PDB file of C-alpha atoms in Angstrom:
ATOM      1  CA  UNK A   1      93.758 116.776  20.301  1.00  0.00           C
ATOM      2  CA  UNK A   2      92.202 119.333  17.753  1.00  0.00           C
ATOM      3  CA  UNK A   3      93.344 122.649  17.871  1.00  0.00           C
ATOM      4  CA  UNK A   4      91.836 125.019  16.269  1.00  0.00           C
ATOM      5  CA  UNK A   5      92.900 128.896  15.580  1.00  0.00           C
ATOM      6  CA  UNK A   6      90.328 130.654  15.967  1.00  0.00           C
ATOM      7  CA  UNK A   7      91.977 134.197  15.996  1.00  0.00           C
ATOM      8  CA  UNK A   8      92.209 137.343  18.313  1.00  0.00           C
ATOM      9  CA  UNK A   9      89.214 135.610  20.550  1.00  0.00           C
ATOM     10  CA  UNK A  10      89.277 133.964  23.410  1.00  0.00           C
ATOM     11  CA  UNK A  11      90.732 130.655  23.705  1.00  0.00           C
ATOM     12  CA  UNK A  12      92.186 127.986  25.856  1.00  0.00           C
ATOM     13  CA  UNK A  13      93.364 124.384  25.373  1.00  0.00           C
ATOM     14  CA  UNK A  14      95.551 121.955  27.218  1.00  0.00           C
ATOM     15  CA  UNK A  15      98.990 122.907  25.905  1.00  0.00           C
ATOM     16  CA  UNK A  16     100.736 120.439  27.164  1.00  0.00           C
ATOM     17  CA  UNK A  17      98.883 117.266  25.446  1.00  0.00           C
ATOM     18  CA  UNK A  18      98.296 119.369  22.247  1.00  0.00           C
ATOM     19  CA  UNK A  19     102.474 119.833  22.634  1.00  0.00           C
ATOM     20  CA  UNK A  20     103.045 115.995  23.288  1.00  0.00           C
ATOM     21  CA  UNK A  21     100.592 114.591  20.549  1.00  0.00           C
ATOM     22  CA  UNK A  22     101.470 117.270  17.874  1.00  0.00           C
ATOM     23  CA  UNK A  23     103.467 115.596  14.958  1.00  0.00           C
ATOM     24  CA  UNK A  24     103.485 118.483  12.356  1.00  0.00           C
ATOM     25  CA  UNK A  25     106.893 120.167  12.094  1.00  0.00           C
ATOM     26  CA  UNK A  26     104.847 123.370  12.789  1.00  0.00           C
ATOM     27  CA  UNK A  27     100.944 124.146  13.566  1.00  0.00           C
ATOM     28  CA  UNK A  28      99.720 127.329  14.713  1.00  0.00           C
ATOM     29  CA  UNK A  29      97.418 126.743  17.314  1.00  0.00           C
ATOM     30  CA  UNK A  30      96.604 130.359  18.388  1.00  0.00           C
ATOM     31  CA  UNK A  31      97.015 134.276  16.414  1.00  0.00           C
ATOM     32  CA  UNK A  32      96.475 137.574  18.459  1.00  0.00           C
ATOM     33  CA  UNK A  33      96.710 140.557  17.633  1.00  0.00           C
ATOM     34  CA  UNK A  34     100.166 141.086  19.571  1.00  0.00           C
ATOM     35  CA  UNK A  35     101.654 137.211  19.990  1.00  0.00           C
ATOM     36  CA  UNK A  36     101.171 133.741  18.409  1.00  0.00           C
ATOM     37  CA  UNK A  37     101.352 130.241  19.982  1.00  0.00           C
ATOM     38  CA  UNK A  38     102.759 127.828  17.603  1.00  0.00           C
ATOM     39  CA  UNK A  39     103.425 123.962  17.989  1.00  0.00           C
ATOM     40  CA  UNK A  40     106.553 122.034  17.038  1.00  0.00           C
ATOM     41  CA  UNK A  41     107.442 119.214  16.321  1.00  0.00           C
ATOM     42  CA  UNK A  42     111.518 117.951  15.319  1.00  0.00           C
ATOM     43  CA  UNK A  43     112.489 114.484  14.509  1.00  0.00           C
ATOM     44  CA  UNK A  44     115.465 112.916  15.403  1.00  0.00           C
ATOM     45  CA  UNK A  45     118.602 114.416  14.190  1.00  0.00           C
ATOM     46  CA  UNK A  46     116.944 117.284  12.799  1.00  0.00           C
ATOM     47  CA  UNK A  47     116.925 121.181  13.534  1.00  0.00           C
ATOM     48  CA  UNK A  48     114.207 123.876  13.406  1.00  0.00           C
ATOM     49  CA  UNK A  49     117.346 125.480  11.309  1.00  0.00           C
ATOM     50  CA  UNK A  50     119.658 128.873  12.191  1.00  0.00           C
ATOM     51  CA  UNK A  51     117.531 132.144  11.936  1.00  0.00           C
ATOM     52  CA  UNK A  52     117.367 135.199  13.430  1.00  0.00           C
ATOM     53  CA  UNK A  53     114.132 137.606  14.081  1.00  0.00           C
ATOM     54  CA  UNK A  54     114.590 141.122  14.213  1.00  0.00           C
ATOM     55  CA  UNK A  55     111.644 141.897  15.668  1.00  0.00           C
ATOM     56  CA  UNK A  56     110.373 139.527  17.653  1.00  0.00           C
ATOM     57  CA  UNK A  57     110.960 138.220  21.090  1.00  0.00           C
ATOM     58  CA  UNK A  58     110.419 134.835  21.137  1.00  0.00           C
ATOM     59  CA  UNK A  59     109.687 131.907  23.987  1.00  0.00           C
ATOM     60  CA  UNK A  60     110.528 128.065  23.475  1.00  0.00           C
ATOM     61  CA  UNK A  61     109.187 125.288  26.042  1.00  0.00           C
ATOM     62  CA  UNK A  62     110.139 121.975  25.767  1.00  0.00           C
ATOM     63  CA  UNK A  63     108.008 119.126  26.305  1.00  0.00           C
ATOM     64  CA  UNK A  64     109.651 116.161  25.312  1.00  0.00           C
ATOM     65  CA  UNK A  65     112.948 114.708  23.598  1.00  0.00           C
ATOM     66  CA  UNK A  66     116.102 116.018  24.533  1.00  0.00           C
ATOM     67  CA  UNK A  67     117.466 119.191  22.646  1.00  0.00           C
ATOM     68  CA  UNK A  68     120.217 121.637  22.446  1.00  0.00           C
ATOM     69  CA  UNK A  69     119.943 125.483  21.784  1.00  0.00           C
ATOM     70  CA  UNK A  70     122.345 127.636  20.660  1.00  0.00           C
ATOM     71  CA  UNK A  71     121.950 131.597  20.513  1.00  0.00           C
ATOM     72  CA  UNK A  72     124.376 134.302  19.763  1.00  0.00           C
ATOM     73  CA  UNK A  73     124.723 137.955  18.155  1.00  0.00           C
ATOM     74  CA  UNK A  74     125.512 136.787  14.675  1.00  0.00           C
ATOM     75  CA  UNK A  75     125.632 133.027  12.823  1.00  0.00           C
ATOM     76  CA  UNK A  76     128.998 132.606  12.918  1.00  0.00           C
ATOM     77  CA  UNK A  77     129.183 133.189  16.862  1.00  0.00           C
ATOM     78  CA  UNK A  78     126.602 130.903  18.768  1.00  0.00           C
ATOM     79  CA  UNK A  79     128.252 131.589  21.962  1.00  0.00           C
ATOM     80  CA  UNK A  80     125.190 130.506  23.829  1.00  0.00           C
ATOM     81  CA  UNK A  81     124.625 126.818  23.810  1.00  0.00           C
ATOM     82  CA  UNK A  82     122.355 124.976  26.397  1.00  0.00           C
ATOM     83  CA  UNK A  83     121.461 121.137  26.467  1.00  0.00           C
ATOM     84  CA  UNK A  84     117.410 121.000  26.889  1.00  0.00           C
ATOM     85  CA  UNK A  85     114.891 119.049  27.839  1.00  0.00           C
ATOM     86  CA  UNK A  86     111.172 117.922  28.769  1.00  0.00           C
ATOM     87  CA  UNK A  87     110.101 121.191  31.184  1.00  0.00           C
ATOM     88  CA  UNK A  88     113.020 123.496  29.799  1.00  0.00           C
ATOM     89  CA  UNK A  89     112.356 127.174  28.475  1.00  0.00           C
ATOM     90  CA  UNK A  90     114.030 129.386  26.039  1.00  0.00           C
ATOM     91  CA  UNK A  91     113.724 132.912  25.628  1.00  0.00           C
ATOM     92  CA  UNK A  92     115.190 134.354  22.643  1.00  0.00           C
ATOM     93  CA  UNK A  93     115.557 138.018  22.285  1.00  0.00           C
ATOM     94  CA  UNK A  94     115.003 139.888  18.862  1.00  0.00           C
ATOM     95  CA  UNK A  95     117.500 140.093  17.125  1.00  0.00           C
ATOM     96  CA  UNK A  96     119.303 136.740  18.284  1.00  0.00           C
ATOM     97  CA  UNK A  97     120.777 133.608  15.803  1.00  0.00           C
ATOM     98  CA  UNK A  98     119.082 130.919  16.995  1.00  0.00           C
ATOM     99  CA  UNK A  99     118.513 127.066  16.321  1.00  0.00           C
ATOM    100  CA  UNK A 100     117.315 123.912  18.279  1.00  0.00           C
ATOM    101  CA  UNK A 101     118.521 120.819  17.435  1.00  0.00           C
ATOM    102  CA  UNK A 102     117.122 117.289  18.002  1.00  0.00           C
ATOM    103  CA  UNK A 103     120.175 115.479  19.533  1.00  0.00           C
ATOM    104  CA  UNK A 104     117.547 112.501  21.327  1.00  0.00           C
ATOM    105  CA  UNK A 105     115.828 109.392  19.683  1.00  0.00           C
ATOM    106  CA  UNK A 106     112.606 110.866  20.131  1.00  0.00           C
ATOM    107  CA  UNK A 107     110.580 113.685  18.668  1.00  0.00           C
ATOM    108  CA  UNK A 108     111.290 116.810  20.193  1.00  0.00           C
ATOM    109  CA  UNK A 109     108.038 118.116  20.971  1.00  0.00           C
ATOM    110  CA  UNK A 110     107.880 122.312  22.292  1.00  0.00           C
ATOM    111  CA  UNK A 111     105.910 124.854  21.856  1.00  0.00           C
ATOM    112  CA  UNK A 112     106.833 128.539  20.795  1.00  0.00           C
ATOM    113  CA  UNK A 113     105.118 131.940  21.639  1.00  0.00           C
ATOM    114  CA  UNK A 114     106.341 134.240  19.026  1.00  0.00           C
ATOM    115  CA  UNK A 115     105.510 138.567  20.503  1.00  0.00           C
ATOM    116  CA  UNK A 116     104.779 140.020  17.646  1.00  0.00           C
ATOM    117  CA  UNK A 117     102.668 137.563  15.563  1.00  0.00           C
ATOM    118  CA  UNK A 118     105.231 135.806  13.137  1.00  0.00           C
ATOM    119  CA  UNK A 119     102.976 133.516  10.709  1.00  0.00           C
ATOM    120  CA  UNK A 120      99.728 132.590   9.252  1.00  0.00           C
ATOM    121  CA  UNK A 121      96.815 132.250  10.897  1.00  0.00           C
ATOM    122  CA  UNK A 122      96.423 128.727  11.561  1.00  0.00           C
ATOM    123  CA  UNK A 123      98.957 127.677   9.333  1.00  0.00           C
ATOM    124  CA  UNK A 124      99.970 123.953   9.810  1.00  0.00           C
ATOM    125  CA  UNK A 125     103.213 122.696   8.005  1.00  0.00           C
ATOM    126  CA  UNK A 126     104.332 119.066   8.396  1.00  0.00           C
ATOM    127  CA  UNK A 127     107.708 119.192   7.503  1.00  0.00           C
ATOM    128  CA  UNK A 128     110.132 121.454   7.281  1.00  0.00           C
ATOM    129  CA  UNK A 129     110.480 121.311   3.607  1.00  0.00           C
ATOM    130  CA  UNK A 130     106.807 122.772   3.692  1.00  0.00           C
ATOM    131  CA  UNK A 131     107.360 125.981   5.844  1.00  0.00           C
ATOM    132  CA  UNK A 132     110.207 126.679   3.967  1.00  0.00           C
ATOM    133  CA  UNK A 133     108.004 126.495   0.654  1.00  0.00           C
ATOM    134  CA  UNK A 134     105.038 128.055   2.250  1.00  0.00           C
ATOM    135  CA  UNK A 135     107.096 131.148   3.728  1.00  0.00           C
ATOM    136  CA  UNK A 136     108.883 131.651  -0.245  1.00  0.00           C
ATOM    137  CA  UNK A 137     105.206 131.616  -1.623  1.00  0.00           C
ATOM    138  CA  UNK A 138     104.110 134.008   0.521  1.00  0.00           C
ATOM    139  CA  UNK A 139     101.241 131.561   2.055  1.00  0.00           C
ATOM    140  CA  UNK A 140     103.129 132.136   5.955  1.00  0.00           C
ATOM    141  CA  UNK A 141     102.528 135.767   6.691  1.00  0.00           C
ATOM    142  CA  UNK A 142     100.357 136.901   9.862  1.00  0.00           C
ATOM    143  CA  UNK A 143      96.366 138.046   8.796  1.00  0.00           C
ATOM    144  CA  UNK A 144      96.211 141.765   8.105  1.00  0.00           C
ATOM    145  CA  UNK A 145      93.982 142.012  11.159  1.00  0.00           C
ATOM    146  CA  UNK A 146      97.358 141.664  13.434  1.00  0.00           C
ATOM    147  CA  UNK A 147      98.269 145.174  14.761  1.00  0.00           C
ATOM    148  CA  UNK A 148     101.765 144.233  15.628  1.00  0.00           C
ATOM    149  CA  UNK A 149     103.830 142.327  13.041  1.00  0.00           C
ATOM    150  CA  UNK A 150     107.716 142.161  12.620  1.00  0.00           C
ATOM    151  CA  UNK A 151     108.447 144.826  10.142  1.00  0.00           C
ATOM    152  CA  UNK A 152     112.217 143.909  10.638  1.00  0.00           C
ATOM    153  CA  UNK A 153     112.305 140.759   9.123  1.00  0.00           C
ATOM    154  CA  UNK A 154     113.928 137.459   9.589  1.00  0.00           C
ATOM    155  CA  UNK A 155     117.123 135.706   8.016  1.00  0.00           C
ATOM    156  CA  UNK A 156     118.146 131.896   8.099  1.00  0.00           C
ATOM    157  CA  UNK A 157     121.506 131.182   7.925  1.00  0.00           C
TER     158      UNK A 157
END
């Protein structure tokens, strides 16, 4: 399916299949002005990685693999911890450590909404490697058209 971001206009898509066929580690598929809908994909073994958002709420859905979350008030106390899978939802609250993990033999295919907009419009990044290298750059910050963006920041453990 081809997604394409086409900004604070209307929009709609079949989420679901876009989810499912989506192999890119991350792809934004949709910017507003006060939330984002971004695309994930995490292989086997792998994690979208410990981090924290201090302003921004944000909302997981799984839709396929098998996962596990873990959530707490700081990265050294995850006290939450939930197995997940195909139809689960996460809601992470600003200002919450966070990771999913991968623990199936599949791709772990979900989709995030992040309230306020977290990255680039239309950004896609196929591994993780590549976010991480796009966010240092400076190439994964939200357009300057956003009205609401997370002035608060966001750590990684």
């Amino acid at each position: 399916m081809d997604i394409t971001d086409n900004g604070p206009h209307p929009n709609a898509f079949d989420i679901e299949t876009a989810t499912q066929e989506n192999g890119d580690y991350r792809r934004v598929a949709w910017t507003g002005k006060h939330l984002q809908v971004v695309l994930m994909s995490i292989e086997p073994g792998n994690a979208i990685g410990l981090e924290v958002h201090h302003g921004t709420d944000q909302f997981l859905r799984i839709d396929a693999g098998k996962g596990r979350v873990k959530m707490g008030p700081d990265k050294d106390d995850l006290s939450f911890t939930q197995d997940v899978s195909d139809g689960w939802s996460i809601q992470v609250p600003a200002g919450t450590w966070h990771d999913v993990e991968n623990t199936g033999d599949e791709p772990l295919r979900l989709y995030t909404v992040y309230a306020p907009t977290h990255h680039a419009q239309g950004i896609v990044q196929a591994t993780a490697d590549d976010a991480d290298k796009d966010e240092e750059a400076g190439r994964d910050e939200p357009p300057a058209w956003v009205e609401e963006v997370d002035t608060k920041g966001e750590e990684s453990a």
